[in-house]
Amino acid sequence: MLQPDYSEEVRVAKASGKPLVALESTIITHGMPYPQNVETARAVEAEIRDAGAVPATIAVLGGRLHVGLEPAELEQLARADAVMKLSRADLAACIAAGRTGATTVAGTMIAAHLAGISVFATGGIGGVHRGAELSFDISADLRELALTPVTVVAAGAKAILDLPKTLEVLETLGVPVIAYGQDDFPAFWSQSSGLAAPLRMDSAAEIAAAHLARGALGLAGGQLVANPVPPKAEIARAEITPAIEAALAEAAAQGIAAKAVTPFLLDRIFALTEGRSLAANIALVRNNARLAAEIAKEIATRQG
Ligand code: PSU
Ligand code: MN
């Protein structure tokens, strides 16, 4: 099997059995503008350390799969242009070509599993796009959750997606969708999507136990933990809806398709909300990092 390049901090943590939390890098290169992207990435890593776990940000740099980035590598990635967006289909091609790429939720899950990391924190997952009945645009993140045994902590999925269809596909794929501390599935910027989540758990210990029970049953695939945005950072649905509608209309008018859809919509919504969406985004990723660290610690304790 391919041996990833570990950062010094991750190498030491692995050798001493410390709990690790994986972090994606597409959010850095395709999800937020510079310099907020690198500032957020650093703040998210710090949340995980403060909680007593070790962060492992994942990316491909010059054809090498990195699990844990040194500070200079993180800065370099955050400033780079023409970075590939790496989902399951792209990871091997990027490594083989010696190129640089940022991992999506799907790509990060694959690399985390290869590195023996069970828990991963991000902002929002990809899902079923609106109009998918015509475009067939369904993120490879959903299938990855069905294949790779990593618990993913996200603030649900953005309302740029079709959330009812996203939940239906996750159910079909056998992916547990667990709302944390509430009954409703959260909608990224908003605490509730108005849809009930299939499962609810109220502690990191319960989530860790469910992760390990899946392993004991020999089930493939991970869990999606949907952690609502902190109340102070929430943007009400009525407030964000016009920006979403405008961004979707622009994407349709410009014929944006395939891998470009999600980054295009995120970029337009940041611009249309004049940074308000960015502040919420940063708060919720940090919140997810804290919960992921607690889950990783519980898993490490139970594994002895
Ligand atoms: N949703 C967000 N923010 C993000 C992404 C999704 O709210 O940054 C990124 C993640 O990396 C996710 C990817 O895995 O977009 C999904 O892209 P696609 O829809 O092309 O699969
Ligand atoms: Mn897509």
Tab-separated table of C-alpha atoms and ligand atoms in Angstrom:
chain	number	residue	atom	x	y	z
A	1	MET	CA	0.000	0.000	0.000
A	2	LEU	CA	1.055	3.585	-0.589
A	3	GLN	CA	2.779	5.135	2.429
A	4	PRO	CA	1.619	8.731	2.950
A	5	ASP	CA	4.056	11.480	3.950
A	6	TYR	CA	3.203	12.314	7.562
A	7	SER	CA	3.837	15.680	9.182
A	8	GLU	CA	6.115	15.485	12.202
A	9	GLU	CA	3.184	16.092	14.559
A	10	VAL	CA	1.079	13.322	12.976
A	11	ARG	CA	4.009	10.893	12.924
A	12	VAL	CA	4.582	11.361	16.665
A	13	ALA	CA	0.839	11.068	17.381
A	14	LYS	CA	0.572	7.813	15.431
A	15	ALA	CA	3.599	6.339	17.212
A	16	SER	CA	2.154	7.175	20.644
A	17	GLY	CA	-1.487	6.250	19.878
A	18	LYS	CA	-2.848	9.788	20.310
A	19	PRO	CA	-6.300	10.486	18.819
A	20	LEU	CA	-6.206	12.038	15.338
A	21	VAL	CA	-8.740	14.077	13.365
A	22	ALA	CA	-8.465	14.356	9.576
A	23	LEU	CA	-9.233	17.666	7.802
A	24	GLU	CA	-9.963	18.237	4.118
A	25	SER	CA	-8.222	20.778	1.888
A	26	THR	CA	-10.776	21.554	-0.853
A	27	ILE	CA	-12.428	23.892	1.655
A	28	ILE	CA	-9.069	25.773	1.686
A	29	THR	CA	-8.433	25.923	-2.072
A	30	HIS	CA	-11.960	25.904	-3.537
A	31	GLY	CA	-14.208	26.839	-0.604
A	32	MET	CA	-12.880	30.103	0.829
A	33	PRO	CA	-10.859	33.098	-0.399
A	34	TYR	CA	-7.258	33.830	0.669
A	35	PRO	CA	-6.286	34.749	3.414
A	36	GLN	CA	-9.406	33.657	5.343
A	37	ASN	CA	-8.847	30.134	4.005
A	38	VAL	CA	-5.429	29.678	5.650
A	39	GLU	CA	-6.474	31.545	8.809
A	40	THR	CA	-9.476	29.226	9.153
A	41	ALA	CA	-7.361	26.142	8.475
A	42	ARG	CA	-4.966	27.173	11.249
A	43	ALA	CA	-7.794	27.994	13.665
A	44	VAL	CA	-9.441	24.630	12.991
A	45	GLU	CA	-6.165	22.802	13.655
A	46	ALA	CA	-5.786	24.777	16.913
A	47	GLU	CA	-9.297	23.776	18.072
A	48	ILE	CA	-8.354	20.112	17.673
A	49	ARG	CA	-5.097	20.538	19.609
A	50	ASP	CA	-6.856	22.490	22.381
A	51	ALA	CA	-9.299	19.607	22.714
A	52	GLY	CA	-6.438	17.137	23.181
A	53	ALA	CA	-6.304	15.523	19.735
A	54	VAL	CA	-4.000	15.965	16.740
A	55	PRO	CA	-5.065	17.495	13.381
A	56	ALA	CA	-4.117	15.867	10.079
A	57	THR	CA	-4.875	18.137	7.111
A	58	ILE	CA	-4.777	16.083	3.910
A	59	ALA	CA	-3.608	17.129	0.407
A	60	VAL	CA	-1.455	15.952	-2.504
A	61	LEU	CA	1.650	18.116	-2.983
A	62	GLY	CA	3.779	17.469	-6.062
A	63	GLY	CA	2.425	13.945	-6.399
A	64	ARG	CA	2.954	12.979	-2.705
A	65	LEU	CA	-0.017	12.211	-0.472
A	66	HIS	CA	0.429	14.292	2.686
A	67	VAL	CA	-1.364	13.405	5.927
A	68	GLY	CA	-0.677	16.410	8.136
A	69	LEU	CA	0.760	19.579	6.581
A	70	GLU	CA	3.667	21.553	8.009
A	71	PRO	CA	2.776	25.273	8.452
A	72	ALA	CA	4.717	26.320	5.329
A	73	GLU	CA	2.985	23.620	3.258
A	74	LEU	CA	-0.431	24.819	4.420
A	75	GLU	CA	0.410	28.418	3.478
A	76	GLN	CA	1.727	27.332	0.072
A	77	LEU	CA	-1.419	25.310	-0.685
A	78	ALA	CA	-3.708	28.180	0.398
A	79	ARG	CA	-1.970	30.558	-2.051
A	80	ALA	CA	-1.566	28.134	-4.963
A	81	ASP	CA	-3.464	28.451	-8.263
A	82	ALA	CA	-4.503	25.587	-10.527
A	83	VAL	CA	-4.847	23.147	-7.655
A	84	MET	CA	-6.762	20.005	-8.681
A	85	LYS	CA	-9.943	19.106	-6.793
A	86	LEU	CA	-9.507	15.498	-5.719
A	87	SER	CA	-12.469	13.225	-5.270
A	88	ARG	CA	-12.235	9.390	-5.502
A	89	ALA	CA	-11.878	9.557	-9.305
A	90	ASP	CA	-8.958	12.026	-9.271
A	91	LEU	CA	-6.665	11.006	-6.414
A	92	ALA	CA	-4.582	8.379	-8.233
A	93	ALA	CA	-4.274	10.470	-11.408
A	94	CYS	CA	-2.955	13.461	-9.421
A	95	ILE	CA	-0.367	11.326	-7.618
A	96	ALA	CA	0.708	9.599	-10.853
A	97	ALA	CA	1.126	12.925	-12.659
A	98	GLY	CA	3.141	14.491	-9.816
A	99	ARG	CA	0.619	17.307	-9.461
A	100	THR	CA	-0.833	19.223	-6.507
A	101	GLY	CA	-4.428	18.749	-5.434
A	102	ALA	CA	-6.815	19.382	-2.570
A	103	THR	CA	-8.974	16.563	-1.248
A	104	THR	CA	-12.769	16.732	-1.083
A	105	VAL	CA	-14.752	14.894	1.585
A	106	ALA	CA	-14.513	11.708	-0.522
A	107	GLY	CA	-10.777	12.112	-1.190
A	108	THR	CA	-10.062	12.926	2.466
A	109	MET	CA	-11.980	9.870	3.692
A	110	ILE	CA	-9.903	7.604	1.446
A	111	ALA	CA	-6.611	9.107	2.669
A	112	ALA	CA	-7.702	9.143	6.338
A	113	HIS	CA	-8.605	5.465	6.183
A	114	LEU	CA	-5.249	4.651	4.545
A	115	ALA	CA	-3.539	6.470	7.438
A	116	GLY	CA	-5.623	4.683	10.113
A	117	ILE	CA	-7.622	7.804	11.074
A	118	SER	CA	-11.296	7.196	12.001
A	119	VAL	CA	-12.696	10.716	12.418
A	120	PHE	CA	-12.827	13.665	10.020
A	121	ALA	CA	-14.162	17.202	10.479
A	122	THR	CA	-15.359	19.483	7.681
A	123	GLY	CA	-17.938	22.215	6.973
A	124	GLY	CA	-20.534	20.693	4.690
A	125	ILE	CA	-20.605	17.556	2.562
A	126	GLY	CA	-21.438	17.399	-1.123
A	127	GLY	CA	-24.847	15.937	-1.937
A	128	VAL	CA	-27.641	15.709	-4.485
A	129	HIS	CA	-27.848	18.948	-6.472
A	130	ARG	CA	-31.145	20.657	-7.226
A	131	GLY	CA	-32.326	19.480	-10.638
A	132	ALA	CA	-30.384	16.209	-10.262
A	133	GLU	CA	-33.326	14.403	-11.874
A	134	LEU	CA	-32.094	16.006	-15.126
A	135	SER	CA	-28.375	16.670	-14.490
A	136	PHE	CA	-27.621	13.461	-12.505
A	137	ASP	CA	-25.291	15.659	-10.379
A	138	ILE	CA	-24.803	13.688	-7.159
A	139	SER	CA	-21.585	14.214	-5.203
A	140	ALA	CA	-19.219	11.268	-4.922
A	141	ASP	CA	-19.097	12.152	-1.190
A	142	LEU	CA	-22.342	10.220	-0.664
A	143	ARG	CA	-21.070	6.989	-2.161
A	144	GLU	CA	-17.807	7.388	-0.238
A	145	LEU	CA	-19.731	7.507	3.024
A	146	ALA	CA	-21.165	4.124	2.027
A	147	LEU	CA	-17.739	2.623	1.268
A	148	THR	CA	-15.115	3.978	3.657
A	149	PRO	CA	-15.259	3.540	7.457
A	150	VAL	CA	-14.662	7.106	8.625
A	151	THR	CA	-17.006	9.158	10.839
A	152	VAL	CA	-17.493	12.557	9.181
A	153	VAL	CA	-18.571	15.563	11.267
A	154	ALA	CA	-20.253	18.286	9.153
A	155	ALA	CA	-22.908	20.964	9.707
A	156	GLY	CA	-25.250	19.024	7.445
A	157	ALA	CA	-25.346	20.028	3.796
A	158	LYS	CA	-25.864	23.430	2.204
A	159	ALA	CA	-29.238	24.523	0.954
A	160	ILE	CA	-27.637	24.997	-2.492
A	161	LEU	CA	-28.353	21.247	-2.624
A	162	ASP	CA	-31.616	19.331	-2.655
A	163	LEU	CA	-31.629	18.276	1.004
A	164	PRO	CA	-34.603	15.853	0.918
A	165	LYS	CA	-33.030	13.994	-2.029
A	166	THR	CA	-29.634	14.019	-0.290
A	167	LEU	CA	-31.172	12.331	2.774
A	168	GLU	CA	-32.980	9.792	0.543
A	169	VAL	CA	-29.760	8.814	-1.236
A	170	LEU	CA	-27.912	8.460	2.083
A	171	GLU	CA	-30.692	6.175	3.314
A	172	THR	CA	-30.510	4.066	0.149
A	173	LEU	CA	-26.737	3.777	0.552
A	174	GLY	CA	-27.105	2.665	4.189
A	175	VAL	CA	-25.279	5.644	5.659
A	176	PRO	CA	-26.272	6.563	9.233
A	177	VAL	CA	-27.150	10.265	9.420
A	178	ILE	CA	-26.902	11.360	13.050
A	179	ALA	CA	-28.045	14.813	14.170
A	180	TYR	CA	-26.053	15.930	17.185
A	181	GLY	CA	-28.099	17.249	20.112
A	182	GLN	CA	-31.304	17.940	18.151
A	183	ASP	CA	-33.937	16.112	16.107
A	184	ASP	CA	-33.623	18.076	12.850
A	185	PHE	CA	-31.034	17.717	10.122
A	186	PRO	CA	-29.065	20.997	10.128
A	187	ALA	CA	-28.663	23.060	6.939
A	188	PHE	CA	-25.115	24.410	7.192
A	189	TRP	CA	-25.675	28.169	7.821
A	190	SER	CA	-28.965	27.429	9.606
A	191	GLN	CA	-29.475	25.170	12.612
A	192	SER	CA	-32.425	23.399	11.063
A	193	SER	CA	-33.362	22.332	7.545
A	194	GLY	CA	-36.948	21.691	8.623
A	195	LEU	CA	-36.327	17.981	7.924
A	196	ALA	CA	-36.040	15.351	10.647
A	197	ALA	CA	-32.707	13.536	10.810
A	198	PRO	CA	-32.973	9.726	10.757
A	199	LEU	CA	-30.924	9.381	13.980
A	200	ARG	CA	-30.081	11.592	16.946
A	201	MET	CA	-27.241	11.310	19.453
A	202	ASP	CA	-26.392	13.631	22.339
A	203	SER	CA	-22.805	12.729	23.213
A	204	ALA	CA	-19.460	12.032	21.582
A	205	ALA	CA	-19.356	8.754	23.529
A	206	GLU	CA	-22.540	7.502	21.821
A	207	ILE	CA	-21.179	8.417	18.390
A	208	ALA	CA	-17.868	6.654	19.120
A	209	ALA	CA	-19.705	3.544	20.317
A	210	ALA	CA	-21.800	3.494	17.126
A	211	HIS	CA	-18.645	3.873	14.980
A	212	LEU	CA	-17.057	0.879	16.719
A	213	ALA	CA	-20.294	-1.163	16.568
A	214	ARG	CA	-20.350	-0.729	12.785
A	215	GLY	CA	-16.804	-2.098	12.639
A	216	ALA	CA	-17.781	-5.035	14.877
A	217	LEU	CA	-20.661	-5.838	12.506
A	218	GLY	CA	-18.265	-5.826	9.567
A	219	LEU	CA	-20.221	-3.036	7.874
A	220	ALA	CA	-18.464	-1.037	5.180
A	221	GLY	CA	-18.799	2.722	5.197
A	222	GLY	CA	-18.832	5.534	7.696
A	223	GLN	CA	-21.267	7.742	9.566
A	224	LEU	CA	-22.388	11.290	8.902
A	225	VAL	CA	-22.617	13.358	12.088
A	226	ALA	CA	-24.643	16.510	11.419
A	227	ASN	CA	-23.649	19.123	13.993
A	228	PRO	CA	-25.700	22.355	13.915
A	229	VAL	CA	-23.964	25.723	13.498
A	230	PRO	CA	-23.555	27.544	16.867
A	231	PRO	CA	-26.660	29.747	17.457
A	232	LYS	CA	-24.713	33.036	17.526
A	233	ALA	CA	-23.232	32.388	14.063
A	234	GLU	CA	-26.457	31.177	12.429
A	235	ILE	CA	-27.882	32.906	9.340
A	236	ALA	CA	-31.642	32.537	9.127
A	237	ARG	CA	-32.933	30.590	6.128
A	238	ALA	CA	-34.967	33.555	4.892
A	239	GLU	CA	-31.814	35.652	4.797
A	240	ILE	CA	-29.611	33.196	2.890
A	241	THR	CA	-32.290	31.999	0.432
A	242	PRO	CA	-32.096	34.970	-2.004
A	243	ALA	CA	-28.297	34.550	-2.309
A	244	ILE	CA	-28.712	30.838	-3.006
A	245	GLU	CA	-31.383	31.484	-5.648
A	246	ALA	CA	-29.223	34.131	-7.347
A	247	ALA	CA	-26.124	31.907	-7.341
A	248	LEU	CA	-28.076	28.982	-8.808
A	249	ALA	CA	-29.504	31.202	-11.551
A	250	GLU	CA	-26.021	32.481	-12.457
A	251	ALA	CA	-24.649	28.925	-12.581
A	252	ALA	CA	-27.455	27.874	-14.927
A	253	ALA	CA	-27.010	30.957	-17.151
A	254	GLN	CA	-23.250	30.347	-17.439
A	255	GLY	CA	-23.607	26.595	-18.053
A	256	ILE	CA	-21.440	25.657	-15.044
A	257	ALA	CA	-21.218	21.853	-14.810
A	258	ALA	CA	-19.523	18.881	-13.138
A	259	LYS	CA	-16.708	19.593	-10.650
A	260	ALA	CA	-17.028	23.347	-11.105
A	261	VAL	CA	-20.597	23.569	-9.732
A	262	THR	CA	-19.923	23.471	-5.972
A	263	PRO	CA	-16.926	25.899	-5.977
A	264	PHE	CA	-18.845	28.303	-8.251
A	265	LEU	CA	-21.901	28.390	-5.978
A	266	LEU	CA	-19.828	28.796	-2.795
A	267	ASP	CA	-17.856	31.656	-4.317
A	268	ARG	CA	-20.989	33.481	-5.520
A	269	ILE	CA	-22.762	33.083	-2.151
A	270	PHE	CA	-19.729	34.503	-0.319
A	271	ALA	CA	-19.808	37.519	-2.626
A	272	LEU	CA	-23.599	37.955	-2.483
A	273	THR	CA	-23.744	37.869	1.344
A	274	GLU	CA	-20.739	40.188	1.617
A	275	GLY	CA	-18.800	37.848	3.845
A	276	ARG	CA	-21.633	37.076	6.267
A	277	SER	CA	-21.748	33.498	5.009
A	278	LEU	CA	-17.983	33.260	5.489
A	279	ALA	CA	-18.166	34.180	9.197
A	280	ALA	CA	-20.818	31.500	9.758
A	281	ASN	CA	-18.769	29.023	7.751
A	282	ILE	CA	-15.690	29.602	9.906
A	283	ALA	CA	-17.651	29.286	13.170
A	284	LEU	CA	-19.279	26.012	12.144
A	285	VAL	CA	-16.062	24.365	10.925
A	286	ARG	CA	-14.395	25.187	14.256
A	287	ASN	CA	-17.412	23.787	16.096
A	288	ASN	CA	-17.212	20.577	14.031
A	289	ALA	CA	-13.480	20.260	14.772
A	290	ARG	CA	-14.179	20.369	18.525
A	291	LEU	CA	-16.832	17.644	18.324
A	292	ALA	CA	-14.641	15.498	16.043
A	293	ALA	CA	-11.785	15.720	18.584
A	294	GLU	CA	-14.126	14.516	21.354
A	295	ILE	CA	-15.284	11.579	19.202
A	296	ALA	CA	-11.683	10.668	18.304
A	297	LYS	CA	-10.728	10.693	21.989
A	298	GLU	CA	-13.681	8.425	22.864
A	299	ILE	CA	-12.751	5.986	20.088
A	300	ALA	CA	-9.110	5.936	21.241
A	301	THR	CA	-10.180	5.266	24.866
A	302	ARG	CA	-12.459	2.405	23.868
A	303	GLN	CA	-9.832	0.844	21.614
A	304	GLY	CA	-7.479	0.857	24.646
B	1	PSU	N1	-19.833	21.909	0.577
B	1	PSU	C1	-19.508	22.976	1.343
B	1	PSU	N2	-18.244	23.434	1.353
B	1	PSU	C2	-17.253	22.824	0.629
B	1	PSU	C3	-17.600	21.674	-0.155
B	1	PSU	C4	-18.894	21.266	-0.140
B	1	PSU	O1	-20.389	23.507	2.014
B	1	PSU	O2	-16.106	23.273	0.654
B	1	PSU	C5	-16.523	20.940	-0.898
B	1	PSU	C6	-16.117	19.686	-0.104
B	1	PSU	O3	-14.732	19.436	-0.328
B	1	PSU	C7	-16.937	18.594	-0.761
B	1	PSU	C8	-16.924	19.047	-2.211
B	1	PSU	O4	-16.405	17.307	-0.588
B	1	PSU	O5	-17.052	20.460	-2.141
B	1	PSU	C9	-18.052	18.438	-2.999
B	1	PSU	O6	-17.868	18.715	-4.351
B	1	PSU	P1	-18.786	17.943	-5.448
B	1	PSU	O7	-20.171	18.469	-5.209
B	1	PSU	O8	-18.187	18.356	-6.770
B	1	PSU	O9	-18.629	16.463	-5.162
B	2	MN	MN	-21.058	17.124	-8.733
